[in-house]
Amino acid sequence: MNQKIRIFKDGPQIAAAFTEVFAKKIELIVEEQPDVKVAISGGSTPRIWFNYLVNHFKDKLPWSKLHFYWVDERCVPPDDEQSNYGMTYTHLLHQIEIPEENVHRVRGEDDPETEAERYGQLIKQNLPDRQGWPKFDVIILGMGDDGHTASIFPDQLPLLESEKVCAVGVHPDSGQKRITLTGKVINQADWIAFMVTGQGKSEMVAKIVNQEPDSVKYPARHIVPEHGFLEWYLDEAAATKLN
Ligand code: 6PG
């Protein structure tokens, strides 16, 4: 698999290194196409990156050429503290000059199945197609210590092969419904970057990055870009068990 492992002292150093690459890639992409389609994850790790962008790149990125989509969203209203959009708005969106029409949030407040269909259609409409799947330029993923990514959990592996662009996942502990990109869309992206930090994830990171035999039980192991490039941005704590 075409993957690169990058290890840094801590989250802020991951954010700095990732942003340098992100900024350069955007420069290249906008020479070829009008804008850049980026899918971002929720949870706590992306906040580190958002804070870095606001503090160091607020006026250095062509925000009007960036279109933000979500990898997944909890089925809650945008003002709910669980909302990935809400978190992104607080930590990034309302602090940068990005046009409203460039922010494509999932409507977590709507009926999950209806919204999964709507969001999938929106993505199909707005993105170029490769081998029958919409192609993101960049997808930023997190990973749970259970090996889930996006909102594809170990007990819902079929979402990796779904024929839909978006589907409804269910958090195995809370039962919370979530709208998620499915495996084939994620793997069609040109550049996929996992951002994973913390000792608590080191076991799972080692299983997946070292491609241990039993790692096929975990969704993150099935993130294998068809044509694109996969990078792992890890802090030292998450990387302690790597070969
Ligand atoms: C979400 C995310 C989810 C996240 C992982 C890691 O909606 O929670 O999309 O897949 O990336 O759970 O979360 P942390 O970054 O908070 O560890």
CSV table of C-alpha atoms and ligand atoms in Angstrom, one decimal:
chain,number,residue,atom,x,y,z
A,1,MET,CA,0.0,0.0,0.0
A,2,ASN,CA,1.2,3.5,-0.9
A,3,GLN,CA,1.3,5.0,2.5
A,4,LYS,CA,3.7,7.3,4.4
A,5,ILE,CA,4.0,7.4,8.2
A,6,ARG,CA,4.9,10.8,9.7
A,7,ILE,CA,5.6,11.0,13.5
A,8,PHE,CA,5.8,14.2,15.5
A,9,LYS,CA,6.2,15.2,19.1
A,10,ASP,CA,2.7,16.3,19.6
A,11,GLY,CA,-0.6,17.5,18.1
A,12,PRO,CA,0.5,21.1,17.3
A,13,GLN,CA,3.6,19.8,15.5
A,14,ILE,CA,1.3,17.5,13.5
A,15,ALA,CA,-0.9,20.5,12.7
A,16,ALA,CA,2.1,22.6,11.5
A,17,ALA,CA,3.5,19.8,9.3
A,18,PHE,CA,0.2,18.9,7.8
A,19,THR,CA,-0.7,22.5,7.1
A,20,GLU,CA,2.6,23.0,5.2
A,21,VAL,CA,1.8,20.1,2.9
A,22,PHE,CA,-1.9,21.1,2.7
A,23,ALA,CA,-1.0,24.6,1.7
A,24,LYS,CA,1.4,23.4,-1.0
A,25,LYS,CA,-1.0,20.9,-2.4
A,26,ILE,CA,-3.8,23.5,-2.6
A,27,GLU,CA,-1.4,25.8,-4.6
A,28,LEU,CA,-0.8,23.0,-7.1
A,29,ILE,CA,-4.5,21.9,-7.3
A,30,VAL,CA,-5.8,25.3,-8.0
A,31,GLU,CA,-3.5,25.6,-11.0
A,32,GLU,CA,-5.4,22.7,-12.5
A,33,GLN,CA,-9.0,23.3,-11.2
A,34,PRO,CA,-11.1,26.1,-9.9
A,35,ASP,CA,-11.4,24.8,-6.3
A,36,VAL,CA,-10.4,22.2,-3.8
A,37,LYS,CA,-12.9,19.7,-2.3
A,38,VAL,CA,-11.9,18.8,1.3
A,39,ALA,CA,-13.7,16.4,3.6
A,40,ILE,CA,-13.0,16.9,7.3
A,41,SER,CA,-13.7,14.7,10.3
A,42,GLY,CA,-15.1,15.5,13.7
A,43,GLY,CA,-14.0,14.5,17.1
A,44,SER,CA,-11.3,16.2,19.1
A,45,THR,CA,-8.2,15.8,17.0
A,46,PRO,CA,-9.2,18.1,14.1
A,47,ARG,CA,-9.6,20.9,16.7
A,48,ILE,CA,-5.8,21.0,17.0
A,49,TRP,CA,-5.5,21.6,13.3
A,50,PHE,CA,-8.3,24.2,13.2
A,51,ASN,CA,-6.6,26.1,16.1
A,52,TYR,CA,-3.3,26.1,14.2
A,53,LEU,CA,-5.0,27.3,11.0
A,54,VAL,CA,-6.6,30.2,12.8
A,55,ASN,CA,-3.4,31.2,14.6
A,56,HIS,CA,-1.0,30.8,11.8
A,57,PHE,CA,-2.7,30.5,8.4
A,58,LYS,CA,-5.8,32.7,8.8
A,59,ASP,CA,-4.7,35.0,5.9
A,60,LYS,CA,-2.5,32.6,4.1
A,61,LEU,CA,-4.9,30.1,2.5
A,62,PRO,CA,-7.2,30.8,-0.5
A,63,TRP,CA,-10.4,30.1,1.5
A,64,SER,CA,-12.6,31.1,-1.4
A,65,LYS,CA,-11.2,28.2,-3.3
A,66,LEU,CA,-11.7,25.7,-0.6
A,67,HIS,CA,-15.0,23.7,-0.2
A,68,PHE,CA,-15.5,21.9,3.1
A,69,TYR,CA,-17.6,18.8,3.4
A,70,TRP,CA,-17.9,16.5,6.3
A,71,VAL,CA,-16.6,12.9,6.5
A,72,ASP,CA,-19.3,12.2,9.0
A,73,GLU,CA,-21.8,14.0,11.3
A,74,ARG,CA,-23.7,13.1,14.3
A,75,CYS,CA,-27.5,13.2,13.9
A,76,VAL,CA,-28.0,16.2,16.1
A,77,PRO,CA,-28.8,19.9,15.4
A,78,PRO,CA,-25.8,22.1,14.5
A,79,ASP,CA,-25.9,23.9,17.8
A,80,ASP,CA,-25.6,20.7,19.7
A,81,GLU,CA,-22.3,20.3,21.5
A,82,GLN,CA,-21.9,16.9,19.7
A,83,SER,CA,-22.2,18.5,16.3
A,84,ASN,CA,-19.0,18.2,14.1
A,85,TYR,CA,-20.2,21.1,12.1
A,86,GLY,CA,-20.8,23.1,15.3
A,87,MET,CA,-17.3,22.3,16.6
A,88,THR,CA,-15.8,23.3,13.2
A,89,TYR,CA,-17.8,26.5,13.2
A,90,THR,CA,-16.6,27.4,16.6
A,91,HIS,CA,-12.9,26.5,16.2
A,92,LEU,CA,-12.4,27.5,12.5
A,93,LEU,CA,-15.2,28.6,10.2
A,94,HIS,CA,-16.4,31.8,12.0
A,95,GLN,CA,-12.8,32.9,12.3
A,96,ILE,CA,-11.8,32.7,8.6
A,97,GLU,CA,-13.0,34.4,5.5
A,98,ILE,CA,-14.6,31.4,3.9
A,99,PRO,CA,-17.7,32.1,1.8
A,100,GLU,CA,-20.9,30.5,3.3
A,101,GLU,CA,-21.6,28.7,0.0
A,102,ASN,CA,-18.2,26.9,0.4
A,103,VAL,CA,-19.3,25.2,3.6
A,104,HIS,CA,-21.5,22.1,2.9
A,105,ARG,CA,-22.7,20.9,6.3
A,106,VAL,CA,-24.6,17.7,6.9
A,107,ARG,CA,-28.1,18.6,8.2
A,108,GLY,CA,-27.8,16.5,11.4
A,109,GLU,CA,-31.2,17.8,12.5
A,110,ASP,CA,-33.0,16.0,9.7
A,111,ASP,CA,-34.2,12.4,9.2
A,112,PRO,CA,-30.9,10.3,9.0
A,113,GLU,CA,-31.8,8.2,5.9
A,114,THR,CA,-33.2,11.2,4.1
A,115,GLU,CA,-30.2,13.3,4.9
A,116,ALA,CA,-27.8,10.5,3.9
A,117,GLU,CA,-29.4,10.4,0.5
A,118,ARG,CA,-29.5,14.2,0.1
A,119,TYR,CA,-25.9,14.7,1.1
A,120,GLY,CA,-24.7,11.9,-1.1
A,121,GLN,CA,-26.5,13.5,-4.1
A,122,LEU,CA,-25.0,16.9,-3.2
A,123,ILE,CA,-21.5,15.3,-3.2
A,124,LYS,CA,-22.2,13.5,-6.5
A,125,GLN,CA,-23.4,16.8,-8.0
A,126,ASN,CA,-20.5,18.9,-6.8
A,127,LEU,CA,-17.5,16.6,-7.2
A,128,PRO,CA,-15.8,15.1,-10.3
A,129,ASP,CA,-16.4,11.4,-10.8
A,130,ARG,CA,-13.7,8.7,-11.0
A,131,GLN,CA,-14.6,5.1,-11.7
A,132,GLY,CA,-18.2,5.9,-10.8
A,133,TRP,CA,-17.4,7.6,-7.4
A,134,PRO,CA,-17.1,11.2,-6.4
A,135,LYS,CA,-13.5,12.2,-5.9
A,136,PHE,CA,-12.4,14.4,-3.0
A,137,ASP,CA,-9.0,16.1,-3.4
A,138,VAL,CA,-8.3,15.8,0.4
A,139,ILE,CA,-9.9,13.7,3.1
A,140,ILE,CA,-8.8,14.1,6.7
A,141,LEU,CA,-9.7,11.2,8.9
A,142,GLY,CA,-9.4,10.4,12.6
A,143,MET,CA,-9.4,6.9,14.1
A,144,GLY,CA,-11.0,5.6,17.3
A,145,ASP,CA,-9.2,3.3,19.6
A,146,ASP,CA,-11.6,0.6,18.4
A,147,GLY,CA,-10.3,1.1,14.8
A,148,HIS,CA,-13.3,3.0,13.5
A,149,THR,CA,-12.9,5.8,11.1
A,150,ALA,CA,-15.5,8.2,9.8
A,151,SER,CA,-18.6,6.7,11.3
A,152,ILE,CA,-17.8,3.2,10.1
A,153,PHE,CA,-17.6,1.1,13.2
A,154,PRO,CA,-16.2,-2.5,13.5
A,155,ASP,CA,-19.7,-4.0,13.7
A,156,GLN,CA,-20.7,-2.2,10.5
A,157,LEU,CA,-18.0,-3.2,8.1
A,158,PRO,CA,-20.5,-3.5,5.1
A,159,LEU,CA,-20.5,0.4,5.0
A,160,LEU,CA,-17.0,0.0,3.5
A,161,GLU,CA,-18.5,-1.6,0.4
A,162,SER,CA,-21.8,0.3,0.3
A,163,GLU,CA,-23.0,1.3,-3.2
A,164,LYS,CA,-24.1,4.6,-1.6
A,165,VAL,CA,-22.0,7.7,-1.2
A,166,CYS,CA,-23.3,8.4,2.3
A,167,ALA,CA,-25.0,6.0,4.7
A,168,VAL,CA,-26.3,6.0,8.3
A,169,GLY,CA,-23.9,4.6,10.8
A,170,VAL,CA,-24.7,3.8,14.5
A,171,HIS,CA,-22.3,4.4,17.4
A,172,PRO,CA,-22.1,0.9,19.0
A,173,ASP,CA,-22.1,2.2,22.6
A,174,SER,CA,-24.4,5.2,22.5
A,175,GLY,CA,-26.6,4.1,19.7
A,176,GLN,CA,-26.3,7.6,18.2
A,177,LYS,CA,-27.0,7.7,14.5
A,178,ARG,CA,-24.5,9.3,12.3
A,179,ILE,CA,-24.3,10.2,8.6
A,180,THR,CA,-21.0,8.9,7.1
A,181,LEU,CA,-19.1,8.8,3.9
A,182,THR,CA,-18.8,5.2,2.8
A,183,GLY,CA,-15.6,3.3,2.1
A,184,LYS,CA,-15.6,3.5,-1.7
A,185,VAL,CA,-15.9,7.3,-1.7
A,186,ILE,CA,-13.2,7.7,0.9
A,187,ASN,CA,-10.8,5.4,-1.0
A,188,GLN,CA,-11.4,7.4,-4.2
A,189,ALA,CA,-9.8,10.5,-2.8
A,190,ASP,CA,-6.5,11.8,-4.1
A,191,TRP,CA,-5.0,12.4,-0.7
A,192,ILE,CA,-6.1,10.8,2.6
A,193,ALA,CA,-4.5,11.9,5.8
A,194,PHE,CA,-5.1,10.2,9.2
A,195,MET,CA,-4.4,12.4,12.1
A,196,VAL,CA,-4.1,10.2,15.3
A,197,THR,CA,-2.7,11.2,18.7
A,198,GLY,CA,-2.4,9.7,22.1
A,199,GLN,CA,-1.1,6.5,23.8
A,200,GLY,CA,-4.7,5.1,23.9
A,201,LYS,CA,-4.6,4.6,20.2
A,202,SER,CA,-1.0,3.1,19.9
A,203,GLU,CA,-2.2,-0.5,19.9
A,204,MET,CA,-4.7,0.0,17.1
A,205,VAL,CA,-2.3,2.2,15.2
A,206,ALA,CA,0.3,-0.5,15.3
A,207,LYS,CA,-2.2,-3.2,14.2
A,208,ILE,CA,-3.3,-1.2,11.3
A,209,VAL,CA,-0.2,0.5,10.1
A,210,ASN,CA,1.8,-2.8,10.5
A,211,GLN,CA,-1.1,-4.5,8.6
A,212,GLU,CA,-1.2,-7.3,11.2
A,213,PRO,CA,-3.4,-10.3,10.1
A,214,ASP,CA,-6.3,-9.5,12.5
A,215,SER,CA,-6.4,-5.8,11.5
A,216,VAL,CA,-8.9,-6.6,8.8
A,217,LYS,CA,-11.6,-6.5,11.5
A,218,TYR,CA,-11.1,-2.8,11.8
A,219,PRO,CA,-12.5,-0.2,9.4
A,220,ALA,CA,-9.4,2.0,9.4
A,221,ARG,CA,-7.4,-0.9,7.9
A,222,HIS,CA,-9.7,-0.8,4.8
A,223,ILE,CA,-8.7,2.8,4.0
A,224,VAL,CA,-6.6,2.0,1.0
A,225,PRO,CA,-6.8,4.7,-1.7
A,226,GLU,CA,-7.5,3.4,-5.2
A,227,HIS,CA,-5.3,6.0,-6.9
A,228,GLY,CA,-4.4,8.5,-4.2
A,229,PHE,CA,-1.9,8.7,-1.4
A,230,LEU,CA,-2.3,7.8,2.3
A,231,GLU,CA,-0.5,9.5,5.0
A,232,TRP,CA,-0.5,8.9,8.8
A,233,TYR,CA,0.2,12.0,10.9
A,234,LEU,CA,1.0,10.5,14.4
A,235,ASP,CA,2.3,11.9,17.6
A,236,GLU,CA,5.0,9.9,19.4
A,237,ALA,CA,2.5,8.6,21.9
A,238,ALA,CA,0.3,7.0,19.2
A,239,ALA,CA,3.3,5.7,17.4
A,240,THR,CA,5.0,3.9,20.4
A,241,LYS,CA,4.1,0.4,19.2
A,242,LEU,CA,5.0,0.7,15.5
A,243,ASN,CA,7.7,-1.6,14.2
B,1,6PG,C1,-16.4,11.7,14.8
B,1,6PG,C2,-15.3,11.4,13.9
B,1,6PG,C3,-14.6,10.1,14.3
B,1,6PG,C4,-13.3,10.5,14.9
B,1,6PG,C5,-12.7,9.4,15.7
B,1,6PG,C6,-11.5,9.9,16.4
B,1,6PG,O1,-17.5,12.1,14.3
B,1,6PG,O2,-16.2,11.5,16.0
B,1,6PG,O3,-15.4,11.6,12.6
B,1,6PG,O4,-14.5,9.2,13.3
B,1,6PG,O5,-12.4,10.9,13.8
B,1,6PG,O6,-13.7,9.0,16.6
B,1,6PG,O7,-11.9,11.0,17.3
B,1,6PG,P1,-10.9,11.8,18.2
B,1,6PG,O8,-10.2,12.7,17.2
B,1,6PG,O9,-11.8,12.6,19.1
B,1,6PG,O10,-10.0,10.9,18.9
